[in-house]
Short mmCIF file of C-alpha atoms and ligand atoms in Angstrom, two decimals:
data_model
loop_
_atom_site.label_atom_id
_atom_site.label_comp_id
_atom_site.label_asym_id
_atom_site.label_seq_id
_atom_site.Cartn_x
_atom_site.Cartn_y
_atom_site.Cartn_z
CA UNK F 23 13.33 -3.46 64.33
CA UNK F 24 15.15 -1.25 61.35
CA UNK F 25 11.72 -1.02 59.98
CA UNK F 26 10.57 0.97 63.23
CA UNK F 27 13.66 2.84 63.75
CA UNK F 28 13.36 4.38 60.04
CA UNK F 29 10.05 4.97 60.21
CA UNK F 30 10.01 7.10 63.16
CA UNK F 31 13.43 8.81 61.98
CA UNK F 32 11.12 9.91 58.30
CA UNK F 33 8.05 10.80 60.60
CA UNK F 34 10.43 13.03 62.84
CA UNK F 35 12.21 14.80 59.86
CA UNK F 36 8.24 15.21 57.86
CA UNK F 37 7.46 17.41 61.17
CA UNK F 38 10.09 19.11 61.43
CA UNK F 39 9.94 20.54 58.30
CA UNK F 40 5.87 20.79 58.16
CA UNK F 41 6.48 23.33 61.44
CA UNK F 42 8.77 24.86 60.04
CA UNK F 43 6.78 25.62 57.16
CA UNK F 44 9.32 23.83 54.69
CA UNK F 45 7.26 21.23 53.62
CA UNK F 46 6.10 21.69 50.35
CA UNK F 47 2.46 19.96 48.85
CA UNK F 48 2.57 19.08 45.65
CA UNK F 49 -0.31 20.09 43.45
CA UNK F 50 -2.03 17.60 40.90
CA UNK F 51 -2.71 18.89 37.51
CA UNK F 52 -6.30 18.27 35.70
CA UNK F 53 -4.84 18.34 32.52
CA UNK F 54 -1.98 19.64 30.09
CA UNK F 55 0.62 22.06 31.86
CA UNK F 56 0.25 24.95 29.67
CA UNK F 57 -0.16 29.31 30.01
CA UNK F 58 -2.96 27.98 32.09
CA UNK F 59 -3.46 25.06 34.54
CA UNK F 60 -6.40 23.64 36.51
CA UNK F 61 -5.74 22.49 39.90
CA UNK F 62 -9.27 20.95 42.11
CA UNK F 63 -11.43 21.89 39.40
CA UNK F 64 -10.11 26.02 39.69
CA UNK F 65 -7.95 27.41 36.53
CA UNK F 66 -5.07 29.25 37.29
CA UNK F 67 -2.82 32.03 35.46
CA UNK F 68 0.67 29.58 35.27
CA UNK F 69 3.76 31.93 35.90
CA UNK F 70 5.50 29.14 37.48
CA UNK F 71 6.37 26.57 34.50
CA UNK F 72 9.78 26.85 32.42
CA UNK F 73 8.01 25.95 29.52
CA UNK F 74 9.34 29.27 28.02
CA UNK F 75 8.41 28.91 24.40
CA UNK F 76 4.84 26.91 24.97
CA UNK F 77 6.42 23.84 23.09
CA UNK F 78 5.10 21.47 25.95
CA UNK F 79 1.87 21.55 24.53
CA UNK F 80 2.31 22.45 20.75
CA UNK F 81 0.64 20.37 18.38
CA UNK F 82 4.00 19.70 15.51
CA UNK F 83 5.72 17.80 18.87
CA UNK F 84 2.89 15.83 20.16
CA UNK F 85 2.15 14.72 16.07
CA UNK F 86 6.46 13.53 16.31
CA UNK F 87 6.00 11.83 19.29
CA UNK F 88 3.23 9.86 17.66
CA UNK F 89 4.33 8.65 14.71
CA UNK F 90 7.77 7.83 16.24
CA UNK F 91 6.05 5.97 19.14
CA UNK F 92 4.42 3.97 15.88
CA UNK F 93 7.57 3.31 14.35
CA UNK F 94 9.87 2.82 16.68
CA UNK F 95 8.03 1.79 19.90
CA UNK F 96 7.26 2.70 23.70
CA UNK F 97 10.84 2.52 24.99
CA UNK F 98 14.97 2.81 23.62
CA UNK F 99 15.31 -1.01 24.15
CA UNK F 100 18.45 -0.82 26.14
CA UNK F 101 21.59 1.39 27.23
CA UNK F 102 22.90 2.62 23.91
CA UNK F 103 26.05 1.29 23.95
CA UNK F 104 25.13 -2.32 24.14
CA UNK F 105 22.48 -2.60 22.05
CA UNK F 106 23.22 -0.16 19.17
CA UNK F 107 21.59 3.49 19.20
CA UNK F 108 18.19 4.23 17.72
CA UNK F 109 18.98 6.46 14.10
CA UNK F 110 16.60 9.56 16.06
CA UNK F 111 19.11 10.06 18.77
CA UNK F 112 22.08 10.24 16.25
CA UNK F 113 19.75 12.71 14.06
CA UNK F 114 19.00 14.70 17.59
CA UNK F 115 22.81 14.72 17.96
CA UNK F 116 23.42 16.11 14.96
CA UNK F 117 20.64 18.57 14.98
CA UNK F 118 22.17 19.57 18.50
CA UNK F 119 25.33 20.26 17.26
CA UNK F 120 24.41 22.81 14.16
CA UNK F 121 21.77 24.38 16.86
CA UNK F 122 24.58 24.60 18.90
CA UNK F 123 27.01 25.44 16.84
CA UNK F 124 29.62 22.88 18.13
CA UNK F 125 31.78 20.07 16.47
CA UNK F 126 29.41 17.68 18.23
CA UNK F 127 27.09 16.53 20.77
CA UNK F 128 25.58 13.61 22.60
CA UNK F 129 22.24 13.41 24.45
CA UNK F 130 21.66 12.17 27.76
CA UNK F 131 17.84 11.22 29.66
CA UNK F 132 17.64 15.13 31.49
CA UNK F 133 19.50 18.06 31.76
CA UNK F 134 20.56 17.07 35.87
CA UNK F 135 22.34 13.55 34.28
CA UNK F 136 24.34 15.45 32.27
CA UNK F 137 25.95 16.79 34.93
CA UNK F 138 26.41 13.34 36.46
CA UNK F 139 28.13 12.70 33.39
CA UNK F 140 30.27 15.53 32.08
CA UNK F 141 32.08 16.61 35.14
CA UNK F 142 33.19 13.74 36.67
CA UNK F 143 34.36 12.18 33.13
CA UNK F 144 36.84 15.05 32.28
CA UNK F 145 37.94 15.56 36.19
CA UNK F 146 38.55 13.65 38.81
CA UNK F 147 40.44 13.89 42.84
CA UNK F 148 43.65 15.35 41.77
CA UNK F 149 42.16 18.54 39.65
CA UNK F 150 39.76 21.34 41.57
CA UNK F 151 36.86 22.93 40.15
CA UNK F 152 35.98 26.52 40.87
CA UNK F 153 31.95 26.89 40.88
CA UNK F 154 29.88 29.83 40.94
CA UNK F 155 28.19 30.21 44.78
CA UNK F 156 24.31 29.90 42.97
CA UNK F 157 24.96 27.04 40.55
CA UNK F 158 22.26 24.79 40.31
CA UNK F 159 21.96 21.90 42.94
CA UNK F 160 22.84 19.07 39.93
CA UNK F 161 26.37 21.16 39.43
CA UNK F 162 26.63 21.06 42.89
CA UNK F 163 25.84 16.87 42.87
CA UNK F 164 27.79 16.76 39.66
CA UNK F 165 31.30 18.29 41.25
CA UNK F 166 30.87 16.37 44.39
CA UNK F 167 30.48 13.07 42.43
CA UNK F 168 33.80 14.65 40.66
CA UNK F 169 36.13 13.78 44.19
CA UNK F 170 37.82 17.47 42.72
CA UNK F 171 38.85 19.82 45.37
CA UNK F 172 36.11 22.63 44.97
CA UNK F 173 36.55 26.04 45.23
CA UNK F 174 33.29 28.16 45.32
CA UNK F 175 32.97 32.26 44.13
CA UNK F 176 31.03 34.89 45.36
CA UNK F 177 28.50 35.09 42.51
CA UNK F 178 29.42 36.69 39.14
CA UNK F 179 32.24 37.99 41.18
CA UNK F 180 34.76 38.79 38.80
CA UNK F 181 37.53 39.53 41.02
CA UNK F 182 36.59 37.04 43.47
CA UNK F 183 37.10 34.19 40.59
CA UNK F 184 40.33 35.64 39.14
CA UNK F 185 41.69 35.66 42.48
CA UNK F 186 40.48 32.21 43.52
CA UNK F 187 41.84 31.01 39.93
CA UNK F 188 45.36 32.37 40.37
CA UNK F 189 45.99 30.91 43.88
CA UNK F 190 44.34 27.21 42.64
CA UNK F 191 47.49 27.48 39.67
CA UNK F 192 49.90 28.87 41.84
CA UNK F 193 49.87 25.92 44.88
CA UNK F 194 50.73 23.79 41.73
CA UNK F 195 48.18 20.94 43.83
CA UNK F 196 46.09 20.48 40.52
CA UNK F 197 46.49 18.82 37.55
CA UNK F 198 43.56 20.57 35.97
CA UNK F 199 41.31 23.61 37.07
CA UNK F 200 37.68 23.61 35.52
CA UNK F 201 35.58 26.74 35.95
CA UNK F 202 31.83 25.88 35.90
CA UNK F 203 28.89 28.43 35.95
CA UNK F 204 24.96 28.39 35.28
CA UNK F 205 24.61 30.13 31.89
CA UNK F 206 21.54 31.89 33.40
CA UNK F 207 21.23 31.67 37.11
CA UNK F 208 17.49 29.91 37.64
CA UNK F 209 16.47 32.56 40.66
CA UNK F 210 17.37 35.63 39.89
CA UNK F 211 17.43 35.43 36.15
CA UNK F 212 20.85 37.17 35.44
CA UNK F 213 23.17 36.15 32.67
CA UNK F 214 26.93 34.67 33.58
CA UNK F 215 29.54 37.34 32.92
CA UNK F 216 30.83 34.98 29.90
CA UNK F 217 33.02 36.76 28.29
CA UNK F 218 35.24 37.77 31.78
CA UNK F 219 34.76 33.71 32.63
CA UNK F 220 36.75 32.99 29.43
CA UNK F 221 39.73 35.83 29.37
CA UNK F 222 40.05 34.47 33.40
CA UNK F 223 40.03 30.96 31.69
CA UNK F 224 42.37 31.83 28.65
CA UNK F 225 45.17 33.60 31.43
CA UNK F 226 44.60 30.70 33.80
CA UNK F 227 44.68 27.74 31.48
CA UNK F 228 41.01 26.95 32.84
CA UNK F 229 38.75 24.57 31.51
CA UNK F 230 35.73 26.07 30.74
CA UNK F 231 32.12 24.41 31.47
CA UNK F 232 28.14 26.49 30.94
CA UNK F 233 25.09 25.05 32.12
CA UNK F 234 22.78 26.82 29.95
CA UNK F 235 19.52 24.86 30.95
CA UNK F 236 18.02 28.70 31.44
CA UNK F 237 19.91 30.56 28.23
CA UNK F 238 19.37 27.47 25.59
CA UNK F 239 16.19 28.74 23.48
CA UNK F 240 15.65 32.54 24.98
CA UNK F 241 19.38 33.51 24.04
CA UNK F 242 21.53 34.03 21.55
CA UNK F 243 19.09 33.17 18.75
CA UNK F 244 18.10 29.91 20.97
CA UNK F 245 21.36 29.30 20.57
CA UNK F 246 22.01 29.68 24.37
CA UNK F 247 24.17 32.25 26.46
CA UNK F 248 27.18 31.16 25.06
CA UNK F 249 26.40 31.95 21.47
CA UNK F 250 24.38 35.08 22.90
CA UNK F 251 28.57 36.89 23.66
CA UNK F 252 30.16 35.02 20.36
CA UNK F 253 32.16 32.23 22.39
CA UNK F 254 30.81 29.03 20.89
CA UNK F 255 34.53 28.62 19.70
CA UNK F 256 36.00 29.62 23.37
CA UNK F 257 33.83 27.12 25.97
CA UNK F 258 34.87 23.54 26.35
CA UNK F 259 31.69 21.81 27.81
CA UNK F 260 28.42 23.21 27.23
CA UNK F 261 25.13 21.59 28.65
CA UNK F 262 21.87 22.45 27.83
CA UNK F 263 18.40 20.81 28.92
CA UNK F 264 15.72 19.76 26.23
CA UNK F 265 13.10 19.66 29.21
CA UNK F 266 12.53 23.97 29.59
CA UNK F 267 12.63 26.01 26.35
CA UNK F 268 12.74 22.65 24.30
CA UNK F 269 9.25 21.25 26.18
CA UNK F 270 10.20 18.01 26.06
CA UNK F 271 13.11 16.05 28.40
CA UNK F 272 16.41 14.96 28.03
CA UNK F 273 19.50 16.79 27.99
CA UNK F 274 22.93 17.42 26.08
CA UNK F 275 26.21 18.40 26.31
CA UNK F 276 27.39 20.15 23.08
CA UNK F 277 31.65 20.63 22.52
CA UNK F 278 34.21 19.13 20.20
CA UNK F 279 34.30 15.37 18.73
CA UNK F 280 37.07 15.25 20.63
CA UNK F 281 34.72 15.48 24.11
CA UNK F 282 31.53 14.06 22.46
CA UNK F 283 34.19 10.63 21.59
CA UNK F 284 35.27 10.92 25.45
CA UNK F 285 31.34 11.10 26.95
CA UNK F 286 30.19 8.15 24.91
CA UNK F 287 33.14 5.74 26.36
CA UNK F 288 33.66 7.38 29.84
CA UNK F 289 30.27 8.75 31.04
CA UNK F 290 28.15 6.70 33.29
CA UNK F 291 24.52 7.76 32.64
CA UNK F 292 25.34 7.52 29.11
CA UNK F 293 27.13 3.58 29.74
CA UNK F 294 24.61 2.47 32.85
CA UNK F 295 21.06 4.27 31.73
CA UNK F 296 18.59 3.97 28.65
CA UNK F 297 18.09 6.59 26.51
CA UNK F 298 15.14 8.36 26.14
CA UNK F 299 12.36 7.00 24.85
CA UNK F 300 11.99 7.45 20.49
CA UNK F 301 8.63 9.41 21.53
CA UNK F 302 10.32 12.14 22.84
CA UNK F 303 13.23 12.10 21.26
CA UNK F 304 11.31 12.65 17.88
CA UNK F 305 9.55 16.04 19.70
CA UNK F 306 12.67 17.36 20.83
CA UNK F 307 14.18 17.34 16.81
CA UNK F 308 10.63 18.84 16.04
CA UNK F 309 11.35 21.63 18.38
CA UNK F 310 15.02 21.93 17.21
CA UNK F 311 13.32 22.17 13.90
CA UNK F 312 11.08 24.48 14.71
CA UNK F 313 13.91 26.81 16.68
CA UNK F 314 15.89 26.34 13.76
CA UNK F 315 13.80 27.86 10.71
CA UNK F 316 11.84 30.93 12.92
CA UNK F 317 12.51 32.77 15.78
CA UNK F 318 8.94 33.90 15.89
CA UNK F 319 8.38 31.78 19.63
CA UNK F 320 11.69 33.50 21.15
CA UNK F 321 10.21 36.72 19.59
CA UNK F 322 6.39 36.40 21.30
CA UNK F 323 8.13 35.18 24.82
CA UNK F 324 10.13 38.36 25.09
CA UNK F 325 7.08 40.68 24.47
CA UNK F 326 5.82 38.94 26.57
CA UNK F 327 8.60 38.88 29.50
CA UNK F 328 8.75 42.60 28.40
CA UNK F 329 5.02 43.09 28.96
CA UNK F 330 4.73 41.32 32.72
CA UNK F 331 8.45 42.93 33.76
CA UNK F 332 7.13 47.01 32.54
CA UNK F 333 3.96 45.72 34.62
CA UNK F 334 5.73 45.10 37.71
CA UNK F 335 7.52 47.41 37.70
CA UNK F 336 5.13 50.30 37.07
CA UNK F 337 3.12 48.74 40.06
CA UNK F 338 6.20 49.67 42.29
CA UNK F 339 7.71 46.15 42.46
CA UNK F 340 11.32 45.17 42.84
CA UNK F 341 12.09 42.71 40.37
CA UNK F 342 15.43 42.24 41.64
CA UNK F 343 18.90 41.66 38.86
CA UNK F 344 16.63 39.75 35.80
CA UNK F 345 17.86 39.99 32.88
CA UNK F 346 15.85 37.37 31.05
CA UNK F 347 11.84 35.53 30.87
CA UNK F 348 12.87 34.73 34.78
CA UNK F 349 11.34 37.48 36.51
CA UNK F 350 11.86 37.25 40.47
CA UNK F 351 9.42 39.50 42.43
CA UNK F 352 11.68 40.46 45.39
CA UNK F 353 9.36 40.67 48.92
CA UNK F 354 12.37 39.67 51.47
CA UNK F 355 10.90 37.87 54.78
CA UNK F 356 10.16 34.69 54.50
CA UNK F 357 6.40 34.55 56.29
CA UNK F 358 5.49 37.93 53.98
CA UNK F 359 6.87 35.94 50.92
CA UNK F 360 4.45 32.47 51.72
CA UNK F 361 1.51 34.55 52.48
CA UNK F 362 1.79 37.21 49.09
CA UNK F 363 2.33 33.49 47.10
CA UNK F 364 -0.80 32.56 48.97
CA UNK F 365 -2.82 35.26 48.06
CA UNK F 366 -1.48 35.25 44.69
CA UNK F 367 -3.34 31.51 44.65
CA UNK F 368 -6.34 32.44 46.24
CA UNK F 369 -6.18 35.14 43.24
CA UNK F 370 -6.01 32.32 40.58
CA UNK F 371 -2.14 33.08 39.73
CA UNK F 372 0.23 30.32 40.29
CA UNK F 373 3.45 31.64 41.52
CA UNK F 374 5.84 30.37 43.68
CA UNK F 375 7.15 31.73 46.90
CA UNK F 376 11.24 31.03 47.17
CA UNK F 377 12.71 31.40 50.40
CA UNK F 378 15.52 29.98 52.46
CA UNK F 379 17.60 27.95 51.82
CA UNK F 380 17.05 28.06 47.88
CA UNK F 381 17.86 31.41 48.50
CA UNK F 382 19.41 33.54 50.71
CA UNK F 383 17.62 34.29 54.05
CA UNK F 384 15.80 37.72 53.91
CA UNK F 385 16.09 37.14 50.06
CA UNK F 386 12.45 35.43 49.57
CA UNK F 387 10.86 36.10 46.57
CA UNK F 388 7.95 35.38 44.04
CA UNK F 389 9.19 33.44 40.95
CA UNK F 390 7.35 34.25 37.85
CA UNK F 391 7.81 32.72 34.51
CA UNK F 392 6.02 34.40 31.97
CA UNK F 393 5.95 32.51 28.36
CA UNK F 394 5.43 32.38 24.82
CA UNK F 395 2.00 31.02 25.39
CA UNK F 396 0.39 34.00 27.37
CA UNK F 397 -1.89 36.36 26.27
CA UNK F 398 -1.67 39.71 27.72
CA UNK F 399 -4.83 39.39 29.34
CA UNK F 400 -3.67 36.55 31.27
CA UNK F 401 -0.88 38.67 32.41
CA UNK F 402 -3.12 41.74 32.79
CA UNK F 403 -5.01 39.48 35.63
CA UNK F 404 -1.77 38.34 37.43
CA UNK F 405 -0.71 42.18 37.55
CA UNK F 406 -4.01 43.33 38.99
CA UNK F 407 -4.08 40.53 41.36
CA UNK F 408 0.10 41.67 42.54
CA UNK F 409 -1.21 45.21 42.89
CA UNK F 410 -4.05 44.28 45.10
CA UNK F 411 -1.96 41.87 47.05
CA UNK F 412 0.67 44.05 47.23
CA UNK F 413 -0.73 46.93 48.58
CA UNK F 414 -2.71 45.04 50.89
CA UNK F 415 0.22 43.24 52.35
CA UNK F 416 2.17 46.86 52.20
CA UNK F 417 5.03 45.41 49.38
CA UNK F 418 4.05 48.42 47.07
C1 PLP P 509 16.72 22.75 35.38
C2 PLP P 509 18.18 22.65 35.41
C3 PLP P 509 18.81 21.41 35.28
C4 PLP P 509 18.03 20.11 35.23
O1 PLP P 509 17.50 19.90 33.96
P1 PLP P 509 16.45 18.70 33.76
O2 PLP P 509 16.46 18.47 32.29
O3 PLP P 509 15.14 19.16 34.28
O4 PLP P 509 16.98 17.54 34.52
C5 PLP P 509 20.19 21.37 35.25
N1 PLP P 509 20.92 22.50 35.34
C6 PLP P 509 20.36 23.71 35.48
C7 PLP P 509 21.21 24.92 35.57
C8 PLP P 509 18.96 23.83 35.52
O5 PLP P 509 18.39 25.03 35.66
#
């Protein structure tokens, strides 16, 4: 009778979190996810993608994906280390690298394996990791999977972390001490205090590990967060995502030969897990390409962040610490925050209501990603729509 006993168990946990309004529908898209979407036969202003530069749907990629899909087939074959690696990931890699500007770098199948991989192949139950309180939930996965001791600080707390670092040297318990933060943090869209990370890194003899899934293609050139504060010499491990700014899927870690030498014999998703398929692959070194020779994208998706941010804020809306494209559009309670993201539907904007526990309780918030691919008047309809909404619902 397992079969019984698990099926009531999932129907008991489902309605608990449908009363508790935690369940979450998932919408099917009629068509391509671009600036806008159609959803039951209704198009909608998209704010909620992280398709930041509009490369999920831009024509140079799909042609790539094509004529790689011709020449080198559907699928990689096989994990890459058995059967030999296709010449477009080593290209990728390469390409990855100079983006990156790194020694080297190896791809994995997303962004969330890559922190599978990295952390728990450079440390392991005797070392301790200190991680940033609002790191992404595949950090979180990746330093459990780790067996490190880990040591969480209050977020972007300076003081908090040199403190934390000081007394994880001193016991003398750990025979390494990683420090890991999100290069951008995804909800709030503020920037890691890099440059404090790495003098608290250099005094502490810390390694040093950036998530930039958020940073890689909106900062530092495209370069990412790192490069954005001139430390592409000073972090050990950094991982980037080829599935947000990039459009595509996959992800890397970029660092020395040294580390690059290390993943490729010592991280599982890379040894137990096929590569990505040539298809993509090929779009994500047109993108590179494409990141590489202009930075007219990066240039239209932060006048149009600008545009949608002034907007807001004119209206009388809190938009919270953002420092980047991620523009949070702070409300607070959680029923106020499902019933503006409601409204904001009903309105024919897609944007998400966040509430507890991806954030903070009293902390809800609309999430809105505005993108390369907007017009203004597409954004010029979301902001009427948050002004009506909002002064209906008594926000503004
Ligand atoms: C989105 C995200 C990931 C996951 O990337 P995927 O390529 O979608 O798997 C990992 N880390 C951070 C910080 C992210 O924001």
């Amino acid at each position: 009778m397992a079969g019984i006993m698990l099926q009531k168990w999932l129907q008991d946990q489902l309605d608990g979190l449908r009363s508790n309004g935690l369940y979450n529908e998932i919408d099917p898209l009629q068509g391509a996810n671009g600036p806008t979407i159609r959803i039951s036969g209704r198009t909608f202003v998209n704010l909620s993608s992280n398709n930041y530069l509009g490369l999920a749907t831009d024509s140079r990629l799909i042609d790539a994906a094509i004529a790689a899909t011709r020449q080198y087939g559907a699928g990689a074959g096989a994990v890459r280390t058995i059967n030999g690696t296709l010449e477009l990931h080593a290209e990728l890699e390469r390409k990855l690298a100079a983006f990156k500007h790194t020694e080297s770098a190896i791809a994995y199948q997303s962004g969330f394996n890559c922190n599978m991989a990295a952390i728990s192949a450079v440390v392991d139950g005797g070392d301790a990791i200190l991680s940033d309180e609002l790191n992404h939930a595949s950090i979180i996965d990746g330093c459990r999977l780790s067996r490190a001791t880990i040591i969480r600080y209050r977020h972007s707390d300076m003081d908090d972390l040199r403190a934390k670092a000081m007394e994880a040297r001193a016991s003398g318990k750990y025979a390494k001490i990683m420090v890991i933060t999100d290069g951008v943090f995804s909800m709030d869209g503020d920037i890691a205090k890099l440059p404090d990370i790495a003098a608290i890194a250099d005094e502490f003899e810390l390694i040093t590990y950036v998530d930039d899934a958020h940073g890689s293609g909106v900062l530092g050139g495209g370069a990412g967060t790192v490069k954005h504060f001139g430390l592409s010499e000073r972090i050990d491990l950094q991982i980037g995502t080829l599935s947000k700014a990039i459009g595509v899927v996959g992800g890397y870690v970029a660092g020395s030969k040294l580390l690059i030498d290390w993943l490729k014999v010592r991280s599982r998703p890379f040894l137990f897990s096929t590569a990505q398929p040539p298809g993509p692959v090929a779009s994500c070194i047109a993108a590179i390409d494409i990141l590489s020779s202009s930075e007219e994208l990066q240039a239209a998706m932060w006048a149009r962040a600008d545009y949608l941010k002034r907007g807001l804020k004119a209206l009388g809306f809190d938009i919270g610490r953002s420092e980047t494209p991620i523009t949070p559009v702070m409300i607070g309670d959680e029923s106020l925050t499902q019933t503006f993201s409601r409204e904001l539907y009903e309105a024919g904007v897609y944007a998400k209501g966040i509430v507890f526990p991806t954030v903070p309780k009293g902390a809800g918030r609309i999430r809105n990603m505005p993108t390369a691919a907007h017009t203004e008047s597409m954004l010029d309809e979301a902001l009427s729509a948050y002004e009506r909404i909002g002064r209906k619902l008594g926000v503004i």
